[in-house]
PDB file of C-alpha atoms in Angstrom:
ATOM      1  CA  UNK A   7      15.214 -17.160 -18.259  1.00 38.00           C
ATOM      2  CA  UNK A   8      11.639 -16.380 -18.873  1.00 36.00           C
ATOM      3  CA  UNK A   9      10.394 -13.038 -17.181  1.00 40.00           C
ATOM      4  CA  UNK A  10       7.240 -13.161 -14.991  1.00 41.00           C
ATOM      5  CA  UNK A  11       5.986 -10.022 -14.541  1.00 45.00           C
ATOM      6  CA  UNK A  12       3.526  -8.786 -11.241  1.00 43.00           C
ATOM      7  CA  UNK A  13       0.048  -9.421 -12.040  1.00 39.00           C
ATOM      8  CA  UNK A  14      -2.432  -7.525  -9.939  1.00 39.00           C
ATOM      9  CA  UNK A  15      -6.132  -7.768  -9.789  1.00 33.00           C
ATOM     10  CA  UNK A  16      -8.546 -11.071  -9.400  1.00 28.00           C
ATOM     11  CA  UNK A  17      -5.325 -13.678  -8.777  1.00 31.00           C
ATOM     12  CA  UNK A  18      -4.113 -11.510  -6.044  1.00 35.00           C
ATOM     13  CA  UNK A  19      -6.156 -12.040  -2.548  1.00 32.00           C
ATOM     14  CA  UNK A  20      -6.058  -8.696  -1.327  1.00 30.00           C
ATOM     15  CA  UNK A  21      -7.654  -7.303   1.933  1.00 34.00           C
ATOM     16  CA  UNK A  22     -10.640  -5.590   2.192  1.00 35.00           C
ATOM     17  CA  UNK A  23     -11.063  -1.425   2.735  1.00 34.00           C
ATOM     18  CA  UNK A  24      -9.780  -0.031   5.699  1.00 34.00           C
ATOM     19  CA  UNK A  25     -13.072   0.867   6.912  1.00 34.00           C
ATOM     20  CA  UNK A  26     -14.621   1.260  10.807  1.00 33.00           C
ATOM     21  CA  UNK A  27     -17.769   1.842  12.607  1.00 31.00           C
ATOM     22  CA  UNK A  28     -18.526   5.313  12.902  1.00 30.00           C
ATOM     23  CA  UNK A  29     -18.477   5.152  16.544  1.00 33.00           C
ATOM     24  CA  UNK A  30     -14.895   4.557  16.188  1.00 35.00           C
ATOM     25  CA  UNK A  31     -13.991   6.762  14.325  1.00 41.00           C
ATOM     26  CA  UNK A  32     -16.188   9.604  13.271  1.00 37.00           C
ATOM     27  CA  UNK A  33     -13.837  10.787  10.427  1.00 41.00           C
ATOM     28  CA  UNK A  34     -14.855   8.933   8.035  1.00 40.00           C
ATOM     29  CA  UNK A  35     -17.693   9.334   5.746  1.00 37.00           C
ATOM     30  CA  UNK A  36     -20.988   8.022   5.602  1.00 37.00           C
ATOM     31  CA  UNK A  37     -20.306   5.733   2.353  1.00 39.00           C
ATOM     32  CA  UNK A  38     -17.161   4.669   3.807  1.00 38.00           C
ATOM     33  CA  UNK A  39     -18.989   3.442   6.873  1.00 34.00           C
ATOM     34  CA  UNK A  40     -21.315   1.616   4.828  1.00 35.00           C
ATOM     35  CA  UNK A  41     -19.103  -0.589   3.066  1.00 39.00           C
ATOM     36  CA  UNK A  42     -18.211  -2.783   6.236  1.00 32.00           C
ATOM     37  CA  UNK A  43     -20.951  -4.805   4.879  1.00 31.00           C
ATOM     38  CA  UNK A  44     -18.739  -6.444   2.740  1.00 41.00           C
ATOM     39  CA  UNK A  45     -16.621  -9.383   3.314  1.00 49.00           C
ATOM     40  CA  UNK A  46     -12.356  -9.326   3.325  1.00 60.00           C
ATOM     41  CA  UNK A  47     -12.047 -11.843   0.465  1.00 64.00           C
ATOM     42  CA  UNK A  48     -15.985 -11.859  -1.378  1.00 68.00           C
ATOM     43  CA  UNK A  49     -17.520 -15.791  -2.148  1.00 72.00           C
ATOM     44  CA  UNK A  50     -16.270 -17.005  -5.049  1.00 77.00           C
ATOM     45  CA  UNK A  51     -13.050 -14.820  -4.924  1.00 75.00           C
ATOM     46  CA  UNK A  52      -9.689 -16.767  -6.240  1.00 74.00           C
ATOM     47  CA  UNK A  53      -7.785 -18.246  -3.496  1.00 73.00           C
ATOM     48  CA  UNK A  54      -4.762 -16.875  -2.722  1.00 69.00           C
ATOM     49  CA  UNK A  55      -1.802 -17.301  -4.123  1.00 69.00           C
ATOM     50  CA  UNK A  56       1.425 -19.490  -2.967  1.00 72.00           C
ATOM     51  CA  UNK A  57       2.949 -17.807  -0.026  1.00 80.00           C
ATOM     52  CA  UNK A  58       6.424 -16.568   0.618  1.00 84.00           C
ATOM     53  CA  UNK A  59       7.833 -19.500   3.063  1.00 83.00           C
ATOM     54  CA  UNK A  60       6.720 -21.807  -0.277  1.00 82.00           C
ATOM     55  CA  UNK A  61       9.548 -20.655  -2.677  1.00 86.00           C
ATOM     56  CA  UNK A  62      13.019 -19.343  -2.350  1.00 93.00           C
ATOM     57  CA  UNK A  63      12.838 -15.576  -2.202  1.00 96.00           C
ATOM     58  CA  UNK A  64      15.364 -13.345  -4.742  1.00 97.00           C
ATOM     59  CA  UNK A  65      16.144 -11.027  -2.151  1.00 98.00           C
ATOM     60  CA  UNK A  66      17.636 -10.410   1.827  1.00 98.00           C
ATOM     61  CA  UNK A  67      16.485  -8.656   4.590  1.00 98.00           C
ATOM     62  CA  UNK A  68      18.853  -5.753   6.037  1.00 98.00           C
ATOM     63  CA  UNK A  69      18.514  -2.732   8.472  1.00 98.00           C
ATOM     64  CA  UNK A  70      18.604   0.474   8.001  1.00 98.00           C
ATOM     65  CA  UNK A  71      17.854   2.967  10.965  1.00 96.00           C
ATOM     66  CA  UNK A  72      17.705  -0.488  13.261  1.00 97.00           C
ATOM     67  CA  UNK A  73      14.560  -0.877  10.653  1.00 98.00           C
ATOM     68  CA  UNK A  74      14.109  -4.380   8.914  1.00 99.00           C
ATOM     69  CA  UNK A  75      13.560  -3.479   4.721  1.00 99.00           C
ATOM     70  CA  UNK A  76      13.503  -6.628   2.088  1.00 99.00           C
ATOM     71  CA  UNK A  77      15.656  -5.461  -0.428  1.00 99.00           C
ATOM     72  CA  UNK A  78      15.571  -7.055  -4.229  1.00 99.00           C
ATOM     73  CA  UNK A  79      17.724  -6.007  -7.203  1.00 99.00           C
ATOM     74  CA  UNK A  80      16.682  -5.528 -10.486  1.00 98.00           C
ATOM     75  CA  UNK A  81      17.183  -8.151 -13.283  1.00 96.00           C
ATOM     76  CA  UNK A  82      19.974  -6.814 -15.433  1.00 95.00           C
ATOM     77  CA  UNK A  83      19.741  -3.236 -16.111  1.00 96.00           C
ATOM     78  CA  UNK A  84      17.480  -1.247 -13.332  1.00 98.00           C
ATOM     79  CA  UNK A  85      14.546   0.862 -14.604  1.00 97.00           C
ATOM     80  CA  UNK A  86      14.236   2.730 -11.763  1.00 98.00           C
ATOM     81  CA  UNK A  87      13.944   2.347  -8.329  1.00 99.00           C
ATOM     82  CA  UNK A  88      10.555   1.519  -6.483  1.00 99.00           C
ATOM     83  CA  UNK A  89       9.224   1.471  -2.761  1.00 99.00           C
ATOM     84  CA  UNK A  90       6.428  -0.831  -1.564  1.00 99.00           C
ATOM     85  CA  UNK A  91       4.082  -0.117   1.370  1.00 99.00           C
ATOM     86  CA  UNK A  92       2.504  -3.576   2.018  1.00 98.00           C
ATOM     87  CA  UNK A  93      -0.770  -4.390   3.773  1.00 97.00           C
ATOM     88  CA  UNK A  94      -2.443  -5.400   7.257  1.00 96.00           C
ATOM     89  CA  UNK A  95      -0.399  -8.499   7.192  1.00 96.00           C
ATOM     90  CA  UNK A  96       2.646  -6.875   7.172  1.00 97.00           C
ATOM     91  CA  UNK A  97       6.399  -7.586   6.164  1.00 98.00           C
ATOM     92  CA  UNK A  98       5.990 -11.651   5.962  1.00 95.00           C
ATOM     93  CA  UNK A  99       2.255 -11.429   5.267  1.00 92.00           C
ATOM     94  CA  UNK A 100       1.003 -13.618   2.848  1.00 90.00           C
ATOM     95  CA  UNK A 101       3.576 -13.658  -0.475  1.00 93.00           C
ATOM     96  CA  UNK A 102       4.478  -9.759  -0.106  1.00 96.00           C
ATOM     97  CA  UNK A 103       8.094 -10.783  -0.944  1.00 97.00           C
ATOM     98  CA  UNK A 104       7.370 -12.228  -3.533  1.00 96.00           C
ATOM     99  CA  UNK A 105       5.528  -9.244  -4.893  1.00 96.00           C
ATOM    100  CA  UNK A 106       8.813  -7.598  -4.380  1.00 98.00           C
ATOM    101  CA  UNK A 107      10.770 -10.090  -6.472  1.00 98.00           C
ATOM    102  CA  UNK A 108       8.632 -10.126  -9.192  1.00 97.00           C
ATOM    103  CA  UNK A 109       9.105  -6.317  -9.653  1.00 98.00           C
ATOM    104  CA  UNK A 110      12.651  -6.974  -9.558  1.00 99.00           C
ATOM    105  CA  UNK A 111      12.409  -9.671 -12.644  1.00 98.00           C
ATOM    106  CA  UNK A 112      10.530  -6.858 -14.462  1.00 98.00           C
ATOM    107  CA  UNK A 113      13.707  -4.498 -14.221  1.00 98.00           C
ATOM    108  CA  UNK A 114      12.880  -2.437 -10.914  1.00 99.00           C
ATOM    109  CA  UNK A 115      15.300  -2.433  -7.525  1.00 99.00           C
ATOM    110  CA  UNK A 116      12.940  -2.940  -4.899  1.00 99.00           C
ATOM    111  CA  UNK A 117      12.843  -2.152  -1.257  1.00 99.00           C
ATOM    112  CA  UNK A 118      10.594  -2.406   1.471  1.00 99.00           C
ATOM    113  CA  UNK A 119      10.529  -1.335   4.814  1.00 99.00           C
ATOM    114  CA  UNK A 120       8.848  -3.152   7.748  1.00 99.00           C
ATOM    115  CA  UNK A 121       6.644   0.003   8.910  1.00 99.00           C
ATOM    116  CA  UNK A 122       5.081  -2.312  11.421  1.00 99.00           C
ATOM    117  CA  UNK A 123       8.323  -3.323  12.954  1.00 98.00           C
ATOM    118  CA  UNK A 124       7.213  -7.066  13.329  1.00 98.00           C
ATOM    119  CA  UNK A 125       3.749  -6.784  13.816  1.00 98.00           C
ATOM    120  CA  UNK A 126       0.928  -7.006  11.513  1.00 98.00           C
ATOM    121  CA  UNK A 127      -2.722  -7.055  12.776  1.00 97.00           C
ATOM    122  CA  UNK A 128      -3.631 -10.749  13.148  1.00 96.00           C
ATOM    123  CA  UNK A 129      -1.483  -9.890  16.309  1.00 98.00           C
ATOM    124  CA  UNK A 130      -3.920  -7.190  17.288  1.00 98.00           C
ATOM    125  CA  UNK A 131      -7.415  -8.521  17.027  1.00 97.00           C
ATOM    126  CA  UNK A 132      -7.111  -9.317  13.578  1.00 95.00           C
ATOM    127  CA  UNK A 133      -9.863  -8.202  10.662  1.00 91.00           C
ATOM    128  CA  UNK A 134     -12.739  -8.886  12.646  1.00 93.00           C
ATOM    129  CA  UNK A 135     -11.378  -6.171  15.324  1.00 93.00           C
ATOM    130  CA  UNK A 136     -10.861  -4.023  13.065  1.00 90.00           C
ATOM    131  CA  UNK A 137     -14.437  -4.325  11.871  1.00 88.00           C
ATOM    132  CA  UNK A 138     -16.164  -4.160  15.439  1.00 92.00           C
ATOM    133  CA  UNK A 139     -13.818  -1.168  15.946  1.00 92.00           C
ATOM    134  CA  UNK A 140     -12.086  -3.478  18.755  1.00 95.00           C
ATOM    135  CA  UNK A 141      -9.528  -1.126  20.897  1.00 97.00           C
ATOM    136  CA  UNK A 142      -6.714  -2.552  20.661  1.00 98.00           C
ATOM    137  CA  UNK A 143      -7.124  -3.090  16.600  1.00 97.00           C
ATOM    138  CA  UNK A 144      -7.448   0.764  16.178  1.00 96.00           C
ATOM    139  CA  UNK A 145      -5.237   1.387  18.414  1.00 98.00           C
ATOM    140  CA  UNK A 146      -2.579  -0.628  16.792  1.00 98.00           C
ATOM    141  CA  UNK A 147      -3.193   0.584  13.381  1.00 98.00           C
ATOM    142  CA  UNK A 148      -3.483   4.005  14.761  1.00 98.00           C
ATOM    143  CA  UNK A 149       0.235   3.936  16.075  1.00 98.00           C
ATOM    144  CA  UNK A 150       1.705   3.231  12.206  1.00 98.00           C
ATOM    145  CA  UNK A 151       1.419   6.523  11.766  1.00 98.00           C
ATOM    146  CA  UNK A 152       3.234   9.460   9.326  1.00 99.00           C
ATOM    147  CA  UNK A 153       5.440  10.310  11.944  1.00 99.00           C
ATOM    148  CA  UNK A 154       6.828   6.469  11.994  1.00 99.00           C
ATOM    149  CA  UNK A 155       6.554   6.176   8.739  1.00 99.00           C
ATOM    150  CA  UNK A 156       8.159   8.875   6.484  1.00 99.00           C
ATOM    151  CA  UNK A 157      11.455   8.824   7.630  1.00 99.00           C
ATOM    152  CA  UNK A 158      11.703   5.293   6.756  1.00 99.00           C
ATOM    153  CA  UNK A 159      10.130   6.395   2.934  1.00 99.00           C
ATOM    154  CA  UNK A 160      13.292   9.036   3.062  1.00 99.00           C
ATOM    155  CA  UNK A 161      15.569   6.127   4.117  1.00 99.00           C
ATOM    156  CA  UNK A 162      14.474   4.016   1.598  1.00 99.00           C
ATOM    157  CA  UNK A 163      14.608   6.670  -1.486  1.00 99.00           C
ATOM    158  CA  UNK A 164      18.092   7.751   0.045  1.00 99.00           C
ATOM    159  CA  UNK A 165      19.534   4.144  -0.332  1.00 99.00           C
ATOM    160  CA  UNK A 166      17.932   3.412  -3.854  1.00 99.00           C
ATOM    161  CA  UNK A 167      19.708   6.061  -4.563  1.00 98.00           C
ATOM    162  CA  UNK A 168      22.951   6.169  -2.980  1.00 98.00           C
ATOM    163  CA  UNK A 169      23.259   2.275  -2.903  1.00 98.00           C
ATOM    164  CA  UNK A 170      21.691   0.667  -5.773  1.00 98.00           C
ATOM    165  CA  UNK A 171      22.049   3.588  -8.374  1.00 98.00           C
ATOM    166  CA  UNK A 172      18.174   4.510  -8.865  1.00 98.00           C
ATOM    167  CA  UNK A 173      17.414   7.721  -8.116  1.00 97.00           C
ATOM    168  CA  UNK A 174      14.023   7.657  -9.898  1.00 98.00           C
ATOM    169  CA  UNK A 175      11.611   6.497  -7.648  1.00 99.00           C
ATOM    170  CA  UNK A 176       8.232   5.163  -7.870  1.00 99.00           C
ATOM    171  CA  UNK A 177       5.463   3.959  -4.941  1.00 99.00           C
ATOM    172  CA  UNK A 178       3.431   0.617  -4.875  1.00 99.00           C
ATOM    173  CA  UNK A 179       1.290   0.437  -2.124  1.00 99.00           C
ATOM    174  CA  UNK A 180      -1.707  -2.442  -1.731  1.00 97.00           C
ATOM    175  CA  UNK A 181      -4.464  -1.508   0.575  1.00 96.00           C
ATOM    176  CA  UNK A 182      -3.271   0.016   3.819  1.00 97.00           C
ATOM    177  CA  UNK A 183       0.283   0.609   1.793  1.00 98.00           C
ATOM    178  CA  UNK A 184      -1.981   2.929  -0.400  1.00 98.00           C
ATOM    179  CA  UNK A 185      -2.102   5.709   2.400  1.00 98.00           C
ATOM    180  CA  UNK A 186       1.936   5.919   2.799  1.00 99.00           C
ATOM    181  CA  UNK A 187       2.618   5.907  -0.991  1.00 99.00           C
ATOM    182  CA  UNK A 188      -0.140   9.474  -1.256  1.00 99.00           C
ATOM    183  CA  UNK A 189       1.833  10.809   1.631  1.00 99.00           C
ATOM    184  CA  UNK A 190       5.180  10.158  -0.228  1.00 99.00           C
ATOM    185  CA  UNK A 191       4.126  11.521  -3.125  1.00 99.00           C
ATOM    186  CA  UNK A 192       2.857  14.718  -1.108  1.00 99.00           C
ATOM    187  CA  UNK A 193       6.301  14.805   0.236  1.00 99.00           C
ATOM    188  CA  UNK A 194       8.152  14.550  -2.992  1.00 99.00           C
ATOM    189  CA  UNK A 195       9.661  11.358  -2.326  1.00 99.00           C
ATOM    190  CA  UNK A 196       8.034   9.278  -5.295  1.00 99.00           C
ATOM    191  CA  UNK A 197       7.547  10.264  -8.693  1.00 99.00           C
ATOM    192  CA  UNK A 198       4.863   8.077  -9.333  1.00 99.00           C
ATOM    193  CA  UNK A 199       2.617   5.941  -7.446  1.00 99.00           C
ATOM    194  CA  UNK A 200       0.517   2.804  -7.787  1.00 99.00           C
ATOM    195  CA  UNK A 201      -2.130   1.648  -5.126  1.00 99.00           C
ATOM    196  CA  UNK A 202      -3.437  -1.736  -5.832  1.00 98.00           C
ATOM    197  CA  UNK A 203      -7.297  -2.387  -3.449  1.00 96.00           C
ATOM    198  CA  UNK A 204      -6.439   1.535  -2.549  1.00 97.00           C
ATOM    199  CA  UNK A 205      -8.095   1.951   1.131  1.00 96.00           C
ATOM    200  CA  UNK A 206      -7.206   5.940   1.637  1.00 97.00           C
ATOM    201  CA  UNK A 207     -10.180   5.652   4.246  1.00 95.00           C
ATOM    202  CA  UNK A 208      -7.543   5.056   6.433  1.00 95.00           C
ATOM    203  CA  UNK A 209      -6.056   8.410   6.147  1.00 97.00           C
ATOM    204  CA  UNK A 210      -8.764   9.015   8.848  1.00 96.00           C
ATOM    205  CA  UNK A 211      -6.537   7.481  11.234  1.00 96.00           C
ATOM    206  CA  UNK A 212      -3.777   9.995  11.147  1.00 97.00           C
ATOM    207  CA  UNK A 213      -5.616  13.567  11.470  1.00 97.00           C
ATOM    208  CA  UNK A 214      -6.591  13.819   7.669  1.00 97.00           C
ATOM    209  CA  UNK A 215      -9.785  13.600   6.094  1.00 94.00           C
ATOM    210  CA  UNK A 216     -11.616  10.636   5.812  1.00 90.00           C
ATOM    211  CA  UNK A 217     -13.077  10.800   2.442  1.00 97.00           C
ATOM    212  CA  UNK A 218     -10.586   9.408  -0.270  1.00 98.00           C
ATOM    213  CA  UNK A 219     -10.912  12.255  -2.545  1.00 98.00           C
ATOM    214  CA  UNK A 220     -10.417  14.846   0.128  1.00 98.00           C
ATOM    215  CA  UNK A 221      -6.774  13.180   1.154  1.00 98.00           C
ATOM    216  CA  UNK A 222      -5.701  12.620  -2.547  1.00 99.00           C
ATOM    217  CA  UNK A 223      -6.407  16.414  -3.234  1.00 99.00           C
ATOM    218  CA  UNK A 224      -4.002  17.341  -0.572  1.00 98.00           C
ATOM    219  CA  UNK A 225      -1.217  14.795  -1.168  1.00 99.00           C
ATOM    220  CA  UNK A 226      -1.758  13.232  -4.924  1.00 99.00           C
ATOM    221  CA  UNK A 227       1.343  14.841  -6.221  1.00 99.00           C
ATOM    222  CA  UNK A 228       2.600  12.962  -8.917  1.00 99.00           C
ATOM    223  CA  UNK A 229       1.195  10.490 -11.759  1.00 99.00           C
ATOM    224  CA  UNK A 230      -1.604   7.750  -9.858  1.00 99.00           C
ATOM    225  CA  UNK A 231      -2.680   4.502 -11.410  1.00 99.00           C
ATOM    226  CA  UNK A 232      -5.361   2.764  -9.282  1.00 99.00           C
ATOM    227  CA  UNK A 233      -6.049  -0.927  -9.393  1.00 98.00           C
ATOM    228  CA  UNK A 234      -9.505  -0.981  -7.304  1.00 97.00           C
ATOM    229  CA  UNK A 235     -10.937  -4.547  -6.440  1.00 93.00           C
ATOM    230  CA  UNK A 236     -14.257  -5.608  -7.368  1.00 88.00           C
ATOM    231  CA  UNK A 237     -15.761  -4.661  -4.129  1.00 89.00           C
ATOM    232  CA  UNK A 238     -13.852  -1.081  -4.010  1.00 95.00           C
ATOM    233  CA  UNK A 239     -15.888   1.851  -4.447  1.00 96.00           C
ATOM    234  CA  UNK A 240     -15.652   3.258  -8.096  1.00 97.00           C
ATOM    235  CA  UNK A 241     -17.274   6.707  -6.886  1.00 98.00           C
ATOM    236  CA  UNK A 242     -13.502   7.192  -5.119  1.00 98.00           C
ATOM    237  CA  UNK A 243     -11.300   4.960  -7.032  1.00 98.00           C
ATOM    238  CA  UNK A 244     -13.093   4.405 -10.771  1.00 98.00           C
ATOM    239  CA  UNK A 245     -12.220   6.350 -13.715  1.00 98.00           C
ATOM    240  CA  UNK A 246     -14.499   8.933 -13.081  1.00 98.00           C
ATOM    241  CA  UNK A 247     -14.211   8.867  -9.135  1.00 98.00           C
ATOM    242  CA  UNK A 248     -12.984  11.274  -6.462  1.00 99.00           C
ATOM    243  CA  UNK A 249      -9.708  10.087  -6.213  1.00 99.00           C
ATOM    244  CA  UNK A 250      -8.974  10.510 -10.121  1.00 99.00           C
ATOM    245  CA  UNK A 251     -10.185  13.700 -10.379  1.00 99.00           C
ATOM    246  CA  UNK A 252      -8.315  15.023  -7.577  1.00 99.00           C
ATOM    247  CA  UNK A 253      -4.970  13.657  -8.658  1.00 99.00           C
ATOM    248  CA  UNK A 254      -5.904  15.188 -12.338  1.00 99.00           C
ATOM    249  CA  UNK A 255      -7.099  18.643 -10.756  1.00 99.00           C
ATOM    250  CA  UNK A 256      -3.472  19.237  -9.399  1.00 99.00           C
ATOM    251  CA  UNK A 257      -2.576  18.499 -12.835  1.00 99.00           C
ATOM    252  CA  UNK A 258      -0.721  14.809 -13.231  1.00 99.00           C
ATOM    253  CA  UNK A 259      -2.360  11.834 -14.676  1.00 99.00           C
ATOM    254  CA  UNK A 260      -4.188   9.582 -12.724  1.00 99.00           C
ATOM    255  CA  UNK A 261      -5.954   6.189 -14.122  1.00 99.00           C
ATOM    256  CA  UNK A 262      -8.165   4.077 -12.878  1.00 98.00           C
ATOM    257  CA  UNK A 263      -8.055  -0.101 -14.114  1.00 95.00           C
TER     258      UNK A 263
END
């Protein structure tokens, strides 16, 4: 059976930053303010790719906690275990089980838990509320907060572990799902961490700084490898950027591609 690994990057139609108007929400820095000029998906951007209710999914849904996770196993022998934080769209946004499964055919058992507990913003005024700074948008997005979320990360590194046999653990997170894998990493729940269209600007929304590099200097505790868009900001995300540098400075490797 022919492996097909995750690919990540200009096939993948991922959501623009987490950005708002400063009026809403004063925490957040100037250049991150400046960047809702930019569209969700630029012109000329791929379209996106076949979505979950399209093919048969590898995995099942189960509760944990009276939580809804999609769990996957790993194709023969497991290589670890790994948590995903998903985006906006939530737990059947877009193909995000899929994503799932096709870490599992690349040797990883996979979980993810629905943080969002069957919301996801098109429920909640959608992108273009969160872009005029709508209430009830930041509102919502304010309420998925650390304290909902880290005992589910917990939950899901204690039954990699104690069910499926992986107790090395590693974080994907895509946009939004970029702000959850820092904090587990902070926490000591990951051991490595990947944030595909990182959008740490969101951080803002939960009582830490605003400014990428700030929040990956206090929580950027274990090997990073960013996977900014073409729109992202390389000054935070790039090689050379804020983010990289503060993930290096408390000594692990961080790389930007």
């Amino acid at each position: 059976k022919t492996r097909s690994c995750l690919r990540v990057g200009s096939h993948a139609k991922l959501p623009r930053a987490m950005l708002l108007r400063s009026s809403s929400l004063p925490a957040l820095s100037r250049t991150a303010r400046r960047a809702l000029s930019g569209s969700c998906c630029p012109p000329g951007a791929l379209p996106a790719l076949a979505a979950d209710e399209d093919r048969e999914l590898d995995g099942q849904v189960i509760q944990l906690d009276d939580v809804n996770h999609y769990v996957v196993a790993a194709e023969g022998t497991a290589r670890g275990g790994l948590i995903v934080a998903y985006d906006v769209f939530g737990f059947s946004g877009g193909r995000i089980k899929s994503v799932c499964d096709s870490f599992a055919k690349c040797g990883f058992n996979v979980i993810m838990p629905d943080v969002y507990t069957g919301t996801e913003i098109n429920g909640f005024g959608g992108l273009d509320g969160f872009m005029s700074g709508a209430e009830e948008t930041v509102g919502w997005i304010s309420a998925q907060n650390p304290a909902k979320y880290m005992p589910m990360l917990e939950g899901c590194k204690a039954f990699l572990a104690g069910e499926m046999g992986s107790a090395n653990v590693g974080g994907f997170g895509l946009c939004w799902g970029a702000v959850p894998v820092f904090h587990a990493a902070g926490a000591g729940i990951i051991r490595a961490g990947v944030s595909a269209h990182p959008s740490l600007q969101a951080a803002g929304f939960y009582g830490e700084p605003g400014q990428p590099g700030e929040f990956a200097a206090k929580t950027g505790k274990c090997p990073m490898l960013l996977l900014p868009a073409q729109e992202d900001s390389l000054d935070d995300y790039g090689e050379e950027g804020a983010v990289t540098a503060a993930v290096r400075d408390l000594g692990f490797a961080c790389v930007s591609h």
